Amino acid sequence: KILQGPGTDPATRARMHASLAAGTGFQVEILNYAKDGRAFWVAIDCQPFYDEEGNLHGFVAVQTDVTLRREAEERWKFALESARDGVWDWDITRGRVFYSHGWKAMLGYADDEIGDSMDEFASRVHPDDLAANQPSLLRHLRGETLAHDVELRMRHKDGSWRWIFSRGRVIARDAEGRALRMMGIHRDTSELKFAQAALVQSREQLSLALRAAGMGIFRRDLRSLTGEWDATTLQLFGFPPGSPAPSPDE
């Protein structure tokens, strides 16, 4: 208990104790405390070793101070949360994902309503988008792309679909190049998508109304003196369909 403190995660500590009791190894990152009360992060790789008869003889552990990396990650996550982006951090070897408060809130959930499995993400993605997401993800995991960018629909807690832009990148690979860890962000782009759809609908309705009234639309760039005429305008001025917009001198 000498290294434990108020910020030490009870679940991580319990996992360590359970592994020791079972005689199995574990790999964790945990917050420890020095004698002077200073908090620091360590990555622990603890493995059992046995005697010649196969009896458990003890454990060998390697601890690495990862405080600077953890602090940098926390600053990065804070910056993203302040920008209202959700953060996800995928431990590929363990199959666990950290979802930030912003990630969960984006879909209408409290912190304790979302676990740390990949299924928390996959089960909420629209089936069509989940299938379309896989090729891009696999290419990135193989190291063929610099980042994994995708737009997809995710089910909100209230049952609605939200458009999410997801960007991720592998940040750790083993000696053979296999992906070990991937981090990224989620950004809710629903309002932009809805606005774009509404604009398209408005244009279609305007076009129908103008055609019904026998009115045409033309556009002229006063700097380049180029422009576009729609089919109705061309017809009104006696030009064949598909003709280029006439110059001002015509």
Short mmCIF file of C-alpha atoms in Angstrom, two decimals:
data_model
loop_
_atom_site.label_atom_id
_atom_site.label_comp_id
_atom_site.label_asym_id
_atom_site.label_seq_id
_atom_site.Cartn_x
_atom_site.Cartn_y
_atom_site.Cartn_z
CA LYS A 1 0.00 0.00 0.00
CA ILE A 2 3.02 2.30 0.26
CA LEU A 3 2.63 3.48 -3.34
CA GLN A 4 -1.12 3.88 -3.30
CA GLY A 5 -2.92 7.18 -3.03
CA PRO A 6 -6.22 8.95 -3.67
CA GLY A 7 -5.73 8.95 -7.45
CA THR A 8 -4.80 5.28 -7.78
CA ASP A 9 -7.42 3.44 -9.81
CA PRO A 10 -9.06 0.74 -7.62
CA ALA A 11 -9.94 -1.41 -10.65
CA THR A 12 -6.34 -1.47 -11.87
CA ARG A 13 -5.10 -2.28 -8.38
CA ALA A 14 -7.65 -5.10 -8.06
CA ARG A 15 -6.58 -6.51 -11.42
CA MET A 16 -2.95 -6.57 -10.29
CA HIS A 17 -3.81 -8.34 -7.04
CA ALA A 18 -6.00 -10.88 -8.85
CA SER A 19 -3.22 -11.69 -11.32
CA LEU A 20 -0.69 -12.14 -8.51
CA ALA A 21 -3.07 -14.41 -6.62
CA ALA A 22 -3.65 -16.50 -9.75
CA GLY A 23 0.03 -16.66 -10.62
CA THR A 24 -0.43 -14.91 -13.97
CA GLY A 25 1.31 -11.92 -15.49
CA PHE A 26 -0.13 -8.48 -16.18
CA GLN A 27 0.65 -5.21 -17.93
CA VAL A 28 -0.84 -2.01 -16.53
CA GLU A 29 -0.31 1.71 -16.20
CA ILE A 30 -1.06 3.02 -12.73
CA LEU A 31 -0.69 6.21 -10.72
CA ASN A 32 1.76 5.84 -7.83
CA TYR A 33 2.98 8.19 -5.11
CA ALA A 34 6.52 8.91 -3.97
CA LYS A 35 7.55 9.30 -0.32
CA ASP A 36 7.21 13.08 -0.57
CA GLY A 37 3.63 12.75 -1.88
CA ARG A 38 4.48 13.46 -5.51
CA ALA A 39 2.27 11.53 -7.94
CA PHE A 40 3.84 9.75 -10.91
CA TRP A 41 2.68 7.29 -13.57
CA VAL A 42 4.38 3.94 -14.16
CA ALA A 43 3.91 1.23 -16.75
CA ILE A 44 4.34 -2.18 -15.11
CA ASP A 45 5.09 -5.42 -16.95
CA CYS A 46 4.96 -8.21 -14.38
CA GLN A 47 5.51 -11.87 -15.32
CA PRO A 48 5.72 -15.07 -13.21
CA PHE A 49 8.72 -17.39 -13.22
CA TYR A 50 8.84 -21.05 -12.22
CA ASP A 51 11.38 -23.50 -10.82
CA GLU A 52 12.50 -26.66 -12.62
CA GLU A 53 9.51 -28.61 -11.30
CA GLY A 54 7.10 -26.07 -12.72
CA ASN A 55 6.22 -24.54 -9.37
CA LEU A 56 5.66 -20.81 -9.15
CA HIS A 57 8.82 -19.32 -7.72
CA GLY A 58 8.01 -15.62 -7.90
CA PHE A 59 7.48 -12.67 -10.18
CA VAL A 60 9.74 -10.37 -12.17
CA ALA A 61 8.46 -6.86 -12.83
CA VAL A 62 9.78 -4.02 -14.98
CA GLN A 63 8.51 -0.54 -14.18
CA THR A 64 8.87 2.43 -16.51
CA ASP A 65 8.13 6.02 -15.56
CA VAL A 66 5.61 7.27 -18.15
CA THR A 67 4.60 10.46 -16.34
CA LEU A 68 5.67 12.85 -19.10
CA ARG A 69 3.77 10.89 -21.75
CA ARG A 70 0.63 10.65 -19.62
CA GLU A 71 0.73 14.37 -18.83
CA ALA A 72 1.12 15.20 -22.54
CA GLU A 73 -1.83 12.96 -23.36
CA GLU A 74 -3.94 14.60 -20.69
CA ARG A 75 -3.14 18.07 -22.10
CA TRP A 76 -4.04 16.86 -25.57
CA LYS A 77 -7.31 15.34 -24.36
CA PHE A 78 -8.17 18.49 -22.44
CA ALA A 79 -7.60 20.60 -25.55
CA LEU A 80 -9.86 18.35 -27.60
CA GLU A 81 -12.55 18.25 -24.92
CA SER A 82 -12.47 22.07 -24.78
CA ALA A 83 -13.10 22.08 -28.53
CA ARG A 84 -16.11 19.78 -27.94
CA ASP A 85 -14.46 16.85 -29.65
CA GLY A 86 -14.72 13.36 -28.20
CA VAL A 87 -11.53 11.37 -27.65
CA TRP A 88 -11.04 7.62 -28.01
CA ASP A 89 -7.94 5.60 -27.17
CA TRP A 90 -7.82 1.99 -28.40
CA ASP A 91 -5.49 -0.51 -26.69
CA ILE A 92 -5.45 -2.99 -29.55
CA THR A 93 -3.54 -5.75 -27.74
CA ARG A 94 -6.03 -5.82 -24.85
CA GLY A 95 -9.08 -5.05 -26.95
CA ARG A 96 -10.05 -2.14 -24.69
CA VAL A 97 -11.05 1.41 -25.60
CA PHE A 98 -11.03 4.56 -23.50
CA TYR A 99 -13.95 6.84 -24.39
CA SER A 100 -13.75 10.38 -23.05
CA HIS A 101 -16.57 12.25 -21.33
CA GLY A 102 -17.09 14.30 -24.49
CA TRP A 103 -17.31 11.16 -26.65
CA LYS A 104 -20.07 9.76 -24.46
CA ALA A 105 -21.94 13.04 -24.04
CA MET A 106 -21.97 13.49 -27.82
CA LEU A 107 -24.28 10.48 -27.98
CA GLY A 108 -26.32 11.44 -24.93
CA TYR A 109 -24.69 9.13 -22.36
CA ALA A 110 -23.28 9.67 -18.88
CA ASP A 111 -19.79 8.39 -18.06
CA ASP A 112 -21.03 5.29 -16.25
CA GLU A 113 -23.30 4.23 -19.14
CA ILE A 114 -20.47 3.40 -21.57
CA GLY A 115 -17.91 0.65 -20.93
CA ASP A 116 -14.50 0.12 -22.49
CA SER A 117 -15.16 -2.45 -25.20
CA MET A 118 -14.96 -1.87 -28.96
CA ASP A 119 -18.60 -2.97 -29.13
CA GLU A 120 -19.63 0.28 -27.42
CA PHE A 121 -18.63 1.97 -30.67
CA ALA A 122 -19.51 -0.71 -33.22
CA SER A 123 -22.99 -1.43 -31.86
CA ARG A 124 -24.00 2.23 -32.29
CA VAL A 125 -22.73 2.71 -35.85
CA HIS A 126 -25.22 2.45 -38.72
CA PRO A 127 -24.72 -1.02 -40.30
CA ASP A 128 -24.05 0.44 -43.75
CA ASP A 129 -21.41 2.82 -42.39
CA LEU A 130 -19.78 0.14 -40.23
CA ALA A 131 -19.19 -2.02 -43.30
CA ALA A 132 -17.84 0.97 -45.26
CA ASN A 133 -15.53 1.89 -42.36
CA GLN A 134 -13.67 -1.44 -42.25
CA PRO A 135 -11.50 -1.22 -45.42
CA SER A 136 -10.12 2.19 -44.43
CA LEU A 137 -9.43 1.02 -40.88
CA LEU A 138 -7.65 -2.16 -42.03
CA ARG A 139 -5.49 -0.22 -44.49
CA HIS A 140 -4.40 2.12 -41.73
CA LEU A 141 -3.70 -0.71 -39.27
CA ARG A 142 -1.45 -2.27 -41.93
CA GLY A 143 0.46 1.01 -42.20
CA GLU A 144 -0.73 1.86 -45.71
CA THR A 145 -2.18 5.28 -44.80
CA LEU A 146 -1.13 8.15 -42.55
CA ALA A 147 -4.51 8.41 -40.82
CA HIS A 148 -7.97 6.88 -40.72
CA ASP A 149 -10.67 9.43 -41.58
CA VAL A 150 -14.32 8.49 -41.97
CA GLU A 151 -17.80 10.00 -41.69
CA LEU A 152 -20.47 7.75 -40.24
CA ARG A 153 -23.84 7.75 -38.55
CA MET A 154 -24.10 6.78 -34.89
CA ARG A 155 -27.21 6.09 -32.86
CA HIS A 156 -27.87 8.69 -30.14
CA LYS A 157 -29.39 7.60 -26.84
CA ASP A 158 -32.65 9.26 -27.88
CA GLY A 159 -32.82 7.00 -30.95
CA SER A 160 -31.82 9.59 -33.53
CA TRP A 161 -28.89 9.25 -35.91
CA ARG A 162 -25.99 11.67 -35.52
CA TRP A 163 -23.38 12.30 -38.19
CA ILE A 164 -19.88 11.83 -36.74
CA PHE A 165 -16.53 12.65 -38.31
CA SER A 166 -13.91 10.26 -36.92
CA ARG A 167 -10.16 10.72 -37.34
CA GLY A 168 -7.65 8.31 -35.84
CA ARG A 169 -4.01 7.33 -36.07
CA VAL A 170 -1.89 4.43 -34.85
CA ILE A 171 0.58 5.82 -32.30
CA ALA A 172 2.41 2.60 -31.32
CA ARG A 173 3.59 -0.44 -33.27
CA ASP A 174 5.75 -3.42 -32.33
CA ALA A 175 9.05 -4.38 -33.96
CA GLU A 176 7.19 -6.20 -36.75
CA GLY A 177 5.00 -3.17 -37.48
CA ARG A 178 1.83 -4.54 -35.92
CA ALA A 179 -0.45 -1.85 -34.52
CA LEU A 180 -0.54 -1.77 -30.72
CA ARG A 181 -2.39 1.44 -29.92
CA MET A 182 -4.56 3.91 -31.82
CA MET A 183 -6.00 7.25 -30.75
CA GLY A 184 -8.43 9.65 -32.36
CA ILE A 185 -11.31 12.08 -32.12
CA HIS A 186 -15.01 12.20 -32.86
CA ARG A 187 -16.70 15.41 -34.00
CA ASP A 188 -20.46 15.82 -34.33
CA THR A 189 -21.12 17.20 -37.84
CA SER A 190 -24.88 16.64 -37.77
CA GLU A 191 -25.84 20.32 -37.92
CA LEU A 192 -23.60 20.85 -40.95
CA LYS A 193 -25.07 17.77 -42.66
CA PHE A 194 -28.63 18.90 -41.92
CA ALA A 195 -27.86 22.41 -43.20
CA GLN A 196 -26.38 21.00 -46.42
CA ALA A 197 -29.42 18.78 -46.94
CA ALA A 198 -31.78 21.70 -46.31
CA LEU A 199 -29.85 23.84 -48.82
CA VAL A 200 -30.10 21.14 -51.49
CA GLN A 201 -33.83 20.79 -50.82
CA SER A 202 -34.34 24.56 -51.03
CA ARG A 203 -32.52 24.72 -54.34
CA GLU A 204 -34.61 21.88 -55.73
CA GLN A 205 -37.83 23.56 -54.59
CA LEU A 206 -36.75 26.91 -56.07
CA SER A 207 -35.86 25.22 -59.34
CA LEU A 208 -39.29 23.55 -59.50
CA ALA A 209 -41.05 26.81 -58.72
CA LEU A 210 -39.14 28.73 -61.38
CA ARG A 211 -39.77 26.09 -64.02
CA ALA A 212 -43.47 26.09 -63.15
CA ALA A 213 -43.53 29.88 -63.56
CA GLY A 214 -41.55 29.74 -66.81
CA MET A 215 -38.66 31.67 -65.24
CA GLY A 216 -34.99 30.95 -65.74
CA ILE A 217 -31.82 31.40 -63.69
CA PHE A 218 -28.48 32.76 -64.84
CA ARG A 219 -25.22 33.59 -63.09
CA ARG A 220 -22.58 36.08 -64.23
CA ASP A 221 -19.08 36.57 -62.78
CA LEU A 222 -18.36 40.28 -63.22
CA ARG A 223 -14.60 39.82 -62.94
CA SER A 224 -14.14 37.04 -65.48
CA LEU A 225 -17.31 37.86 -67.48
CA THR A 226 -18.16 34.18 -67.52
CA GLY A 227 -21.47 32.74 -66.48
CA GLU A 228 -24.02 29.96 -66.53
CA TRP A 229 -27.58 29.84 -67.89
CA ASP A 230 -30.05 27.17 -66.97
CA ALA A 231 -32.15 25.34 -69.58
CA THR A 232 -35.15 27.65 -69.13
CA THR A 233 -33.09 30.81 -69.66
CA LEU A 234 -31.51 29.34 -72.79
CA GLN A 235 -34.97 28.47 -74.10
CA LEU A 236 -36.33 31.96 -73.34
CA PHE A 237 -33.55 33.54 -75.42
CA GLY A 238 -33.81 31.01 -78.21
CA PHE A 239 -30.58 29.08 -77.61
CA PRO A 240 -30.48 25.27 -78.05
CA PRO A 241 -30.40 23.18 -74.82
CA GLY A 242 -26.86 22.59 -73.54
CA SER A 243 -25.46 25.72 -75.20
CA PRO A 244 -22.74 27.65 -73.34
CA ALA A 245 -23.82 30.90 -71.72
CA PRO A 246 -23.48 33.68 -74.32
CA SER A 247 -20.95 36.47 -73.82
CA PRO A 248 -22.12 39.98 -72.89
CA ASP A 249 -21.55 41.08 -76.49
CA GLU A 250 -24.00 38.54 -77.97
#
